Coordinates of C-alpha atoms in Angstrom, one line a residue:
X1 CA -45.8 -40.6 99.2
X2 CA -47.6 -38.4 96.9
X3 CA -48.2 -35.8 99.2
X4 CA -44.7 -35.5 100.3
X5 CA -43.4 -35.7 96.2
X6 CA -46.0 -32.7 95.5
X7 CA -44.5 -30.7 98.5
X8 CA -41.4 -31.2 97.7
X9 CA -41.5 -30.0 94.2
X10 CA -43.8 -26.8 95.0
X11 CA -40.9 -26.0 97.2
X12 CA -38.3 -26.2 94.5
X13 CA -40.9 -24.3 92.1
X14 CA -40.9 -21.5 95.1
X15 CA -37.5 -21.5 94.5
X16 CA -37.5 -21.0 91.3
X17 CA -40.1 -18.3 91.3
X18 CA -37.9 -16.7 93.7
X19 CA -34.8 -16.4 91.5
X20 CA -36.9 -15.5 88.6
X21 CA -38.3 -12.3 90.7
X22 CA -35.2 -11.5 91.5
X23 CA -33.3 -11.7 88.7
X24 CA -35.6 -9.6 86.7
X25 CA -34.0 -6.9 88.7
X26 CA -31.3 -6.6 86.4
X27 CA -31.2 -6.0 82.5
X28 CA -28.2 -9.0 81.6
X29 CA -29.8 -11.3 84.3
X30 CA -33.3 -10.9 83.3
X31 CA -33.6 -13.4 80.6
X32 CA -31.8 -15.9 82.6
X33 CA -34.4 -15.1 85.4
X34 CA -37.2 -15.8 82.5
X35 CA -36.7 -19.0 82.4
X36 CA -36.4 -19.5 86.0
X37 CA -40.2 -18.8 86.1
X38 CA -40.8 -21.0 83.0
X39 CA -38.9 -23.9 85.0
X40 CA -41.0 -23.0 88.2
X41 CA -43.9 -23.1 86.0
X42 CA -43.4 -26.4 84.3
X43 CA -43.0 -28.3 87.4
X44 CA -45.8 -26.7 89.7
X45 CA -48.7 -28.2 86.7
X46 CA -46.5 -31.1 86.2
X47 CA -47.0 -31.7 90.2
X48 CA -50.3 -31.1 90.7
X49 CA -51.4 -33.0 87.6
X50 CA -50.0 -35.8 89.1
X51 CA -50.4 -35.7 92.1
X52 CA -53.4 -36.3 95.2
X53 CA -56.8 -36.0 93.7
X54 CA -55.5 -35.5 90.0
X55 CA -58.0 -38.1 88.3
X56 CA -59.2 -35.3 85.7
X57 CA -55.4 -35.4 84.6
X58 CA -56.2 -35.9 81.0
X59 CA -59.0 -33.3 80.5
X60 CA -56.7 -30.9 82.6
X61 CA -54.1 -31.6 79.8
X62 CA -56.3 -30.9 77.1
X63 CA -57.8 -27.8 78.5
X64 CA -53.9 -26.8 79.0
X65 CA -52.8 -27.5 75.5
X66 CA -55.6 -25.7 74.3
X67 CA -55.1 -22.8 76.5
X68 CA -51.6 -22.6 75.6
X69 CA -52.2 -23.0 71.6
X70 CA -54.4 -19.7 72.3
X71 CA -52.2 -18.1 74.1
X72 CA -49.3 -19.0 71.3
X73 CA -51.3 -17.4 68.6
X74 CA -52.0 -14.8 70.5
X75 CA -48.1 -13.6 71.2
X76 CA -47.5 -14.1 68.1
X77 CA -49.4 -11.3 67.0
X78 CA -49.1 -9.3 69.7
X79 CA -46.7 -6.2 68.7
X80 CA -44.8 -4.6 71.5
X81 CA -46.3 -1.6 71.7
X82 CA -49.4 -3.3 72.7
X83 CA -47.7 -5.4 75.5
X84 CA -49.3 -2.9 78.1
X85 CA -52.5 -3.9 76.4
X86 CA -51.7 -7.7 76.6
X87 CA -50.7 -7.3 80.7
X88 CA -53.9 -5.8 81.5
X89 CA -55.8 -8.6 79.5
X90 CA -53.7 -11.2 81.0
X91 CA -54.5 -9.4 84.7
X92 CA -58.6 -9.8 84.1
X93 CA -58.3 -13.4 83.1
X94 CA -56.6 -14.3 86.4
X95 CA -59.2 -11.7 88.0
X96 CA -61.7 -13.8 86.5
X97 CA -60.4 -17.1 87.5
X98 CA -60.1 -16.6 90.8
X99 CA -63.9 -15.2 90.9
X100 CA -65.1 -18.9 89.2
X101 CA -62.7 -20.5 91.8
X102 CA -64.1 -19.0 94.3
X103 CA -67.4 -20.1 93.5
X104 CA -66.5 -23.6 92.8
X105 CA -64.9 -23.8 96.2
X106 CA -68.7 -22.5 97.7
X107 CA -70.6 -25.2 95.2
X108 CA -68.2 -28.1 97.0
X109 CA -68.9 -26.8 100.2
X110 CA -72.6 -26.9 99.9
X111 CA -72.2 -30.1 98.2
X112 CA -69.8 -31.8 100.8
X113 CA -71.9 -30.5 103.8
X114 CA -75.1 -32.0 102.9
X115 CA -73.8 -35.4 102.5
X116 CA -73.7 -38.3 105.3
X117 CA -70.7 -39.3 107.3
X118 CA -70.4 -42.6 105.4
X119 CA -70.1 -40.6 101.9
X120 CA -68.1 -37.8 103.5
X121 CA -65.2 -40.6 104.0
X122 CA -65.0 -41.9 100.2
X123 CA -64.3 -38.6 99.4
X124 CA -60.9 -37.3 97.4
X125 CA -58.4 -34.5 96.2
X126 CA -60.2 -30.6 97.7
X127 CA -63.9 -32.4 98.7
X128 CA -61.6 -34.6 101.1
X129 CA -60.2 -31.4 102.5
X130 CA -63.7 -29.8 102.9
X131 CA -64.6 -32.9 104.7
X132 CA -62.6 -32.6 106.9
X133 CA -62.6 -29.0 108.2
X134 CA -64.4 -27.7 111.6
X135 CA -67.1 -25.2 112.3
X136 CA -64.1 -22.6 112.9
X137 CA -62.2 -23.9 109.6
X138 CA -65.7 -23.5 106.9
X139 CA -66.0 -19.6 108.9
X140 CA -62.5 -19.4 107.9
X141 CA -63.0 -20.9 104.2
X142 CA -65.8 -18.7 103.5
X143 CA -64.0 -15.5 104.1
X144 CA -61.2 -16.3 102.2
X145 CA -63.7 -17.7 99.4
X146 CA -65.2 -14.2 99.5
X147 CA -61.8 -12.0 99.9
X148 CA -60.7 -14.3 97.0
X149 CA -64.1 -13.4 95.1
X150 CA -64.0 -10.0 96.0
X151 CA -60.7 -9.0 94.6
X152 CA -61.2 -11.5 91.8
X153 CA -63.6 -9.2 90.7
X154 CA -62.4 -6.1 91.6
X155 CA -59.3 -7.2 89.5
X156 CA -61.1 -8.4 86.5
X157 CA -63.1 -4.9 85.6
X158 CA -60.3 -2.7 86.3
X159 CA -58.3 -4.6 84.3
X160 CA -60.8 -4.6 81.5
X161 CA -60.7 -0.6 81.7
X162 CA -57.5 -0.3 81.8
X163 CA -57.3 -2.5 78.5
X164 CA -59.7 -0.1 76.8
X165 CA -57.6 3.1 78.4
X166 CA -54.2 2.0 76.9
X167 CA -55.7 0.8 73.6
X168 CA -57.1 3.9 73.1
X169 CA -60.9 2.3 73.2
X170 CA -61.7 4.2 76.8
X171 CA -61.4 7.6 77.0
X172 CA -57.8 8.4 79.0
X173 CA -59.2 11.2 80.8
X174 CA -60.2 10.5 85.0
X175 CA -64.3 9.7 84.6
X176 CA -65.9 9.7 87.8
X177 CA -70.1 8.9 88.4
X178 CA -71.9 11.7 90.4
X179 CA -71.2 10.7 94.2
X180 CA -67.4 10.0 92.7
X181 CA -65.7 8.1 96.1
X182 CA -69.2 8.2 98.0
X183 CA -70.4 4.8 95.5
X184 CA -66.9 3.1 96.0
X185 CA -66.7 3.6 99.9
X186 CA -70.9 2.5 99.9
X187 CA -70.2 -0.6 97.9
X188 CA -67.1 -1.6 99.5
X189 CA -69.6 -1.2 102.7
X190 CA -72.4 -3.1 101.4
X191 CA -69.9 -6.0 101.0
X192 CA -68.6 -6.3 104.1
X193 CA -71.8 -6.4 105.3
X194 CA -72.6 -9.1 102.7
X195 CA -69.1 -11.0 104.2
X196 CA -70.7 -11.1 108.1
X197 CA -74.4 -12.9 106.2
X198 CA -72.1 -15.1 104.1
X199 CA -69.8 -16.5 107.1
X200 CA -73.1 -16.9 109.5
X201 CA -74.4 -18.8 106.3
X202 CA -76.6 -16.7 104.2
X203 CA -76.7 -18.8 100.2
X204 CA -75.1 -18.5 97.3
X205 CA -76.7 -14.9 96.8
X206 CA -74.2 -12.9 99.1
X207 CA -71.6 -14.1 96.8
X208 CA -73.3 -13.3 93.7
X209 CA -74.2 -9.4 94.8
X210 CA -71.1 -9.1 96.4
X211 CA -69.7 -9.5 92.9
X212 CA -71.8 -7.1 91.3
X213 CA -70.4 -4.8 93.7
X214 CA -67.0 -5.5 93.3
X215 CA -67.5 -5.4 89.6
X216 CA -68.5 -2.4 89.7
X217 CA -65.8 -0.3 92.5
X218 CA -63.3 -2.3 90.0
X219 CA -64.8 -0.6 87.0
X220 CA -65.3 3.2 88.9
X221 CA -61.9 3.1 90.2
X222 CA -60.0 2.4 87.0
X223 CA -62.0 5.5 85.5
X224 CA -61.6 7.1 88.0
X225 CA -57.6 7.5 87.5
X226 CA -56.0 9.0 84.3
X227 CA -53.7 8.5 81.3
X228 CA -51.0 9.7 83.1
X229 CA -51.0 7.4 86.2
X230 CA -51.7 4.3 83.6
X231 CA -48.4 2.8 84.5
X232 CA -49.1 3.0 88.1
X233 CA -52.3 1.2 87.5
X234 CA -50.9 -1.6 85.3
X235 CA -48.3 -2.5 88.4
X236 CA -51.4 -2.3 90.9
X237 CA -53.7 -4.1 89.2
X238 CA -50.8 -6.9 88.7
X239 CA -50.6 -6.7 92.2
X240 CA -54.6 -6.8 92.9
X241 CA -54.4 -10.5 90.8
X242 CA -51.5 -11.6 92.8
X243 CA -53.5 -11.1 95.9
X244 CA -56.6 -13.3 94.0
X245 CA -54.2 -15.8 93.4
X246 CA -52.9 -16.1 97.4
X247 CA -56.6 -15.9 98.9
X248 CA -57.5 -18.2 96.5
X249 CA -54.8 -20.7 97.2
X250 CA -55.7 -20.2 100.8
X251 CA -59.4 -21.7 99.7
X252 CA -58.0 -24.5 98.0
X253 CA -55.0 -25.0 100.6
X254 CA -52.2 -24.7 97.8
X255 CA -48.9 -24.1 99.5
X256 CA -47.7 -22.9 96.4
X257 CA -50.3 -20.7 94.9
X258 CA -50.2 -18.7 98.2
X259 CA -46.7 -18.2 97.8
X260 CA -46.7 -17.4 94.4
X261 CA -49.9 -14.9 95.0
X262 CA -47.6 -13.7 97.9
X263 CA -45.1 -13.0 95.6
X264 CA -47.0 -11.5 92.5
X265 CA -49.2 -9.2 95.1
X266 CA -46.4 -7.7 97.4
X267 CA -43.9 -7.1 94.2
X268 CA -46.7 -5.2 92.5
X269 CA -47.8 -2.8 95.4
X270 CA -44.0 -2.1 95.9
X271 CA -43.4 -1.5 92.6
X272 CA -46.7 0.6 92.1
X273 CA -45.2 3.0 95.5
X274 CA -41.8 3.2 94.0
X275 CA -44.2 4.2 91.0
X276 CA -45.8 6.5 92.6
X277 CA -43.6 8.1 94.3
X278 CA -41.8 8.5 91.0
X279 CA -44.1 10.9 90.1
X280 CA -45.1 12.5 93.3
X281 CA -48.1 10.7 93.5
X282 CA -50.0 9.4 96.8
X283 CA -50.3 6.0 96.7
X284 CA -53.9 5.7 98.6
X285 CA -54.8 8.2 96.3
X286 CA -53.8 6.7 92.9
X287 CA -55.4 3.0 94.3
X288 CA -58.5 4.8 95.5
X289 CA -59.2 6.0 92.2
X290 CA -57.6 9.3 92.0
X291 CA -58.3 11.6 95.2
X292 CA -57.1 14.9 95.2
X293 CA -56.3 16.9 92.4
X294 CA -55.4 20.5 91.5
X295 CA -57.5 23.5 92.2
X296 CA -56.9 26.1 89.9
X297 CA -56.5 27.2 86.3
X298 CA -53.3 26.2 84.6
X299 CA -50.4 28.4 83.8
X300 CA -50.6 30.0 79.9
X301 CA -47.9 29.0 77.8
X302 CA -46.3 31.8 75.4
X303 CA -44.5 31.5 72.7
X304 CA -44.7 29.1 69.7
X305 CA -43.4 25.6 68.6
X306 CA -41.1 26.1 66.0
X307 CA -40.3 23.1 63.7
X308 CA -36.9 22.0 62.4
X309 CA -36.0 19.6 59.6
X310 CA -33.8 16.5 59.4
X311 CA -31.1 18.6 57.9
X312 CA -31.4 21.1 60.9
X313 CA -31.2 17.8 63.2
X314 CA -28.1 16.0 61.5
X315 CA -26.4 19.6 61.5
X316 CA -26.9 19.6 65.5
X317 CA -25.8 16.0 65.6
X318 CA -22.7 16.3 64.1
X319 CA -21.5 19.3 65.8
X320 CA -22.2 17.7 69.0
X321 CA -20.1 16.0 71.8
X322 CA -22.5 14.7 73.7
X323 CA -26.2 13.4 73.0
X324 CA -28.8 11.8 75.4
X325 CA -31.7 10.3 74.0
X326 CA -35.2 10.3 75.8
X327 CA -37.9 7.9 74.7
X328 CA -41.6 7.4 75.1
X329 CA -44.3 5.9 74.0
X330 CA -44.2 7.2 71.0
X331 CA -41.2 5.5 69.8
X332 CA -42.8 2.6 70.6
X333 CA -45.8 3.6 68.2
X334 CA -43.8 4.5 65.8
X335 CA -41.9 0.9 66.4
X336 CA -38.5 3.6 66.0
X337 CA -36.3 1.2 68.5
X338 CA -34.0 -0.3 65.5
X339 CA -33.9 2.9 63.8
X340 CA -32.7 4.8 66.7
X341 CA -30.4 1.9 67.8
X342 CA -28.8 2.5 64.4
X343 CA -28.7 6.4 65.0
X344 CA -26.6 5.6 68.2
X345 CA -24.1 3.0 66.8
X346 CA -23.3 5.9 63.7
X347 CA -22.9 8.8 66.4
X348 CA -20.6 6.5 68.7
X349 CA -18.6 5.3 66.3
X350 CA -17.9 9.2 65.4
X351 CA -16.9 9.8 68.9
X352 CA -20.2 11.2 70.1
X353 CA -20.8 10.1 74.1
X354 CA -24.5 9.2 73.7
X355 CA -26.8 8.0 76.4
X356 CA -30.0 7.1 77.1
X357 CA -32.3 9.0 79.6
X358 CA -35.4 6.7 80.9
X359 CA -37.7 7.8 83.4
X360 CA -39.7 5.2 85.4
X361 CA -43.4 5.7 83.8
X362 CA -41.7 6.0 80.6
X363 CA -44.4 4.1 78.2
X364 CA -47.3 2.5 79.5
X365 CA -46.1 -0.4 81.9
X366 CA -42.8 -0.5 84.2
X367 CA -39.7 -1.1 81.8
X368 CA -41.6 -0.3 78.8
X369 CA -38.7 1.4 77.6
X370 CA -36.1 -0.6 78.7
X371 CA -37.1 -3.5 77.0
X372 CA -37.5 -1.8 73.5
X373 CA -33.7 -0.4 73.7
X374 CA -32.8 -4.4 74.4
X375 CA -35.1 -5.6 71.5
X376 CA -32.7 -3.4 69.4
X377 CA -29.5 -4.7 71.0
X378 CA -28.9 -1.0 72.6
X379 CA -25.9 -1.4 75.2
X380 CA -26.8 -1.9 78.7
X381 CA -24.2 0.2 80.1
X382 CA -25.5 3.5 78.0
X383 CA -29.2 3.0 79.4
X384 CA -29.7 5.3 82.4
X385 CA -32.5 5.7 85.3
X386 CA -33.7 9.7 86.0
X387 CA -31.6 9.8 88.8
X388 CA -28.5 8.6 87.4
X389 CA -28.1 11.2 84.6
X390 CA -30.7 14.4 85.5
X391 CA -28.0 16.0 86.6
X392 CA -25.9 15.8 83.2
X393 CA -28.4 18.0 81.2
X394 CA -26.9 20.9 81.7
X395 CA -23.5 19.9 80.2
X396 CA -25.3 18.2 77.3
X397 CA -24.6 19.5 73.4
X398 CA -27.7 17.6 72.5
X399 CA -31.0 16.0 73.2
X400 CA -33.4 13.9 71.5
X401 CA -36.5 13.5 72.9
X402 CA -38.9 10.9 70.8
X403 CA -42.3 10.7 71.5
X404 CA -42.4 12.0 75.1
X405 CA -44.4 14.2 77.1
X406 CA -44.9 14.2 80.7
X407 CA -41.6 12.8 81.6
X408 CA -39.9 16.3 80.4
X409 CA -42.7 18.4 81.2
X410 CA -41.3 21.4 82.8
X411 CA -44.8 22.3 84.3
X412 CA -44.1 19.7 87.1
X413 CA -41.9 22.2 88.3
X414 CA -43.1 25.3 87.4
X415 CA -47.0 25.3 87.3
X416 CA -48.3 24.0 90.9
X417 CA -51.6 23.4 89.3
X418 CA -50.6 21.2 86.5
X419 CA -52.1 17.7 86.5
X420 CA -48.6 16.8 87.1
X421 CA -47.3 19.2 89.6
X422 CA -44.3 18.0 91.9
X423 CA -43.9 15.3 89.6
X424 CA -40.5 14.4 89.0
X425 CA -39.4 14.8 85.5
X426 CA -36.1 14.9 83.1
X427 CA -34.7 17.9 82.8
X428 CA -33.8 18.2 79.3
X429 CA -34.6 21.4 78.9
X430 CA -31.2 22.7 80.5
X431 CA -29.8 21.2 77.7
X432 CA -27.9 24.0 75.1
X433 CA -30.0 22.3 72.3
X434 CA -33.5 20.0 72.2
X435 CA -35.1 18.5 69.8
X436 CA -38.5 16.3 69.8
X437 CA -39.5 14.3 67.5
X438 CA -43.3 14.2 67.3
X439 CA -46.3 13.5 65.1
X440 CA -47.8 16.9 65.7
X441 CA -48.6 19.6 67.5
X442 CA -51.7 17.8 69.8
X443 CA -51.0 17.0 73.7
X444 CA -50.5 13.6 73.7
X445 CA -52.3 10.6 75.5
X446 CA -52.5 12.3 79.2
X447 CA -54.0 15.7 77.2
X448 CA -51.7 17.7 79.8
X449 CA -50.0 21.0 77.6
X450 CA -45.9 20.9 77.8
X451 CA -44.3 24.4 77.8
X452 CA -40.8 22.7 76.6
X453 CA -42.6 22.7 73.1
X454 CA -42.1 26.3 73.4
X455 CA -38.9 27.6 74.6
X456 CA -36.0 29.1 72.3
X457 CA -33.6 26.0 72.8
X458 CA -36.4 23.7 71.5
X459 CA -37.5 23.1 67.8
X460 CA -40.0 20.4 66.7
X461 CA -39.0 17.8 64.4
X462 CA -42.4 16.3 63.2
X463 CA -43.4 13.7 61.9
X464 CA -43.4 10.0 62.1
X465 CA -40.5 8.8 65.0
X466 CA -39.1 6.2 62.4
X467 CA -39.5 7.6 59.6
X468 CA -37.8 11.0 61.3
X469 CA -34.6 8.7 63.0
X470 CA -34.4 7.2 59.7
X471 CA -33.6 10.1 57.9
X472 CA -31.1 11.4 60.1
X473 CA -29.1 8.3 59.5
X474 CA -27.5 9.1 55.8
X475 CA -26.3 12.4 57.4
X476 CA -24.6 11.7 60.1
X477 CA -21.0 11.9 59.4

């Protein structure tokens, strides 16, 4: 009876997780599909508190409030410009979890194997289960104990770089050791050799050096990639701890943690190639750490950035029919979102068309931008993808790029040995007039130089984003 009550509600939780996956696929249904996962959530722990082998119910409870009352706190002081930040953090805890699962699941194994038949059969909940299994079901348990180990690990100290990359406390720029790929492709070796000892039933030690090893390729690769592919590595490394999650729920024989591992790891790596190829990138190479790379000297820039005051802006503005507006990152720095929501609502209710441009590695994590504009109530029907509106530049009075840099690069096109060469990028330069608003003159977060800063359409309108937007606002007419 409890089995079948336990299925049945990991079902309707699939279900649920199912929805909220794909609602999330649309700005008006994505809030709706929040809760979805909430629901889904809530009853998969309601369920498995309750149900076969549950007796540690109440300290499970406990260690649930307690983990939630941290996690409260911590959203609370979270700011959204550090989401991206909070992601990766939240990716090396699951990492992590499924590394100490993993080695829990060995410690019963052990345990279960060296008691008698007699004590074997009082046995409940997962040491029932282990009980139970064949020769050819423990072979098949200890590989997915150390796949589940393996990525666990892999997963926790990539995320951990990746933390310290978007926070600003790793260096951005791609770090390789001497031997680069050679120490990766000899580690991920070593461990498969280490996975033939551990299934023909070498101890706990296999496990614990082929964590060492993972800790590290997990560590080497996330150096290895830079600033500019971060986005790319916050969606893989979400998919890297969905994959955890499944082999981990294969250990434990969870129907539903498999699914939802399913779920969370083949989203990510489809979102990370749709990433990728976004920005002209080769998938194996951005998940191997960054293969390839240009091979000669970049192309000079001439010229000079010319700055511009608000005045000079608001003049621009209100001669202008039409205006599209291109955030970054630094918008979000600057925490500019309200300011330019209230810079769009002034020039549309004097006629002006505006629109917003959004590229998809906008920001640090997939949607960064997107979900800013919403936090400041900007209309959904005004919010446009690359492809939908690259093609408008050229017939635009007016644009407004705040606190961008690679996404209107023009060296992607022009300069086949940029770091971002081939990658696809807003136009806005066709536009009759540009203007970005920056905190000065340096190359940003990726360190790659952007020729737009130069040409005679563009002028510089420095200084902090909200601050900048803010003044514009008492001008516009």
């Amino acid at each position: 009876m409890e089995y079948g009550f336990t299925t049945a509600a990991y079902v309707v939780a699939a279900v649920l997780f199912i929805l909220s996956l794909g609602g999330l696929s649309g700005q008006e249904s994505a809030k709706r599909a929040v809760w979805y996962g909430i629901a889904g959530m809530g009853l998969a722990v309601a369920a498995t508190l309750v149900g076969p082998g549950s007796g540690l119910w109440l300290l499970s409870v406990l260690l649930i409030a307690a983990g939630g009352a941290i996690g409260w706190v911590v959203a609370q002081r979270v700011q959204m410009t550090e989401m991206p930040q909070l992601v990766a953090a939240m990716h090396s805890l699951v990492g992590l979890a499924a590394v100490f699962i993993g080695y829990n699941a060995h410690i019963e194994l052990v345990r279960v194997l060296a008691m008698d038949e007699a004590a074997r059969a009082s046995l409940e909940g997962f040491a029932a289960v282990l009980a139970h299994k064949n020769g050819v079901e423990q072979v098949i348990l200890r590989v997915e104990v150390f796949l589940g180990v393996f990525i666990g690990a892999v997963t926790f100290t990539g995320s951990v770089i990746a933390f310290g990359k978007l926070a600003g406390k790793v260096d951005s720029k791609a770090t390789k050791l001497p031997g680069g790929h050679a120490l990766n492709a000899s580690a991920a070796a070593l461990s498969l050799i280490l996975l033939f000892m551990y299934v023909n039933g070498a101890g706990i030690w296999t496990l614990i050096l082929m964590t060492l090893l993972a800790f590290f390729i997990g560590y080497h690769l996330i150096m290895g990639i830079g600033g500019a592919d971060m986005p790319v590595v916050v969606s893989m490394l979400n998919s890297y701890s969905g994959w955890a999650a499944a082999a981990i729920g294969f250990s434990l024989s969870n129907d539903l943690l498999i699914v939802v591992g399913a779920l969370v790891g083949s989203s990510g790596a489809i979102l990370s190639y749709i990433m990728c190829k976004a920005m002209n990138r080769s998938f194996v190479s951005v998940i191997l750490g960054g293969f390839g790379g240009t091979t000669g000297p970049a192309m000079e820039i001439a010229g000079e950035q010319i700055a511009i005051d608000a005045e000079g802006v608001a003049s621009a503005l209100n001669d202008a029919d039409s205006v599209i507006i291109v955030p970054g990152y630094g918008m979000a720095v600057a925490q500019a979102q309200q300011a330019v929501s209230e810079l769009t609502r002034k020039l549309r209710a004097a006629g002006k068309e505006v629109r917003f441009a959004i590229h998809p590695v906008a920001g640090r994590l997939p949607g960064h931008m997107n979900v800013l504009l919403a936090e400041a109530k900007v209309p959904y029907d005004i919010v446009l993808e690359m492809d939908e509106i690259n093609e408008d530049f050229p017939n635009t009075d007016v644009v407004i790029v705040i606190g961008s840099n690679d996404i209107v690069n023009p060296a992607a096109q022009e300069d086949p040995n940029s770091p971002i060469a081939g990658m696809p990028v807003l136009e806005v330069w066709k536009a009759k007039q540009v203007f970005v608003s920056k905190r000065g003159q340096g190359t940003g977060y990726s360190g790659i130089e952007n020729p737009l800063f130069y040409k005679e359409n563009t002028r510089m309108f420095y200084g902090d984003a909200k601050k900048s937007v803010s003044e514009l606002l008492p001008m516009i007419k």
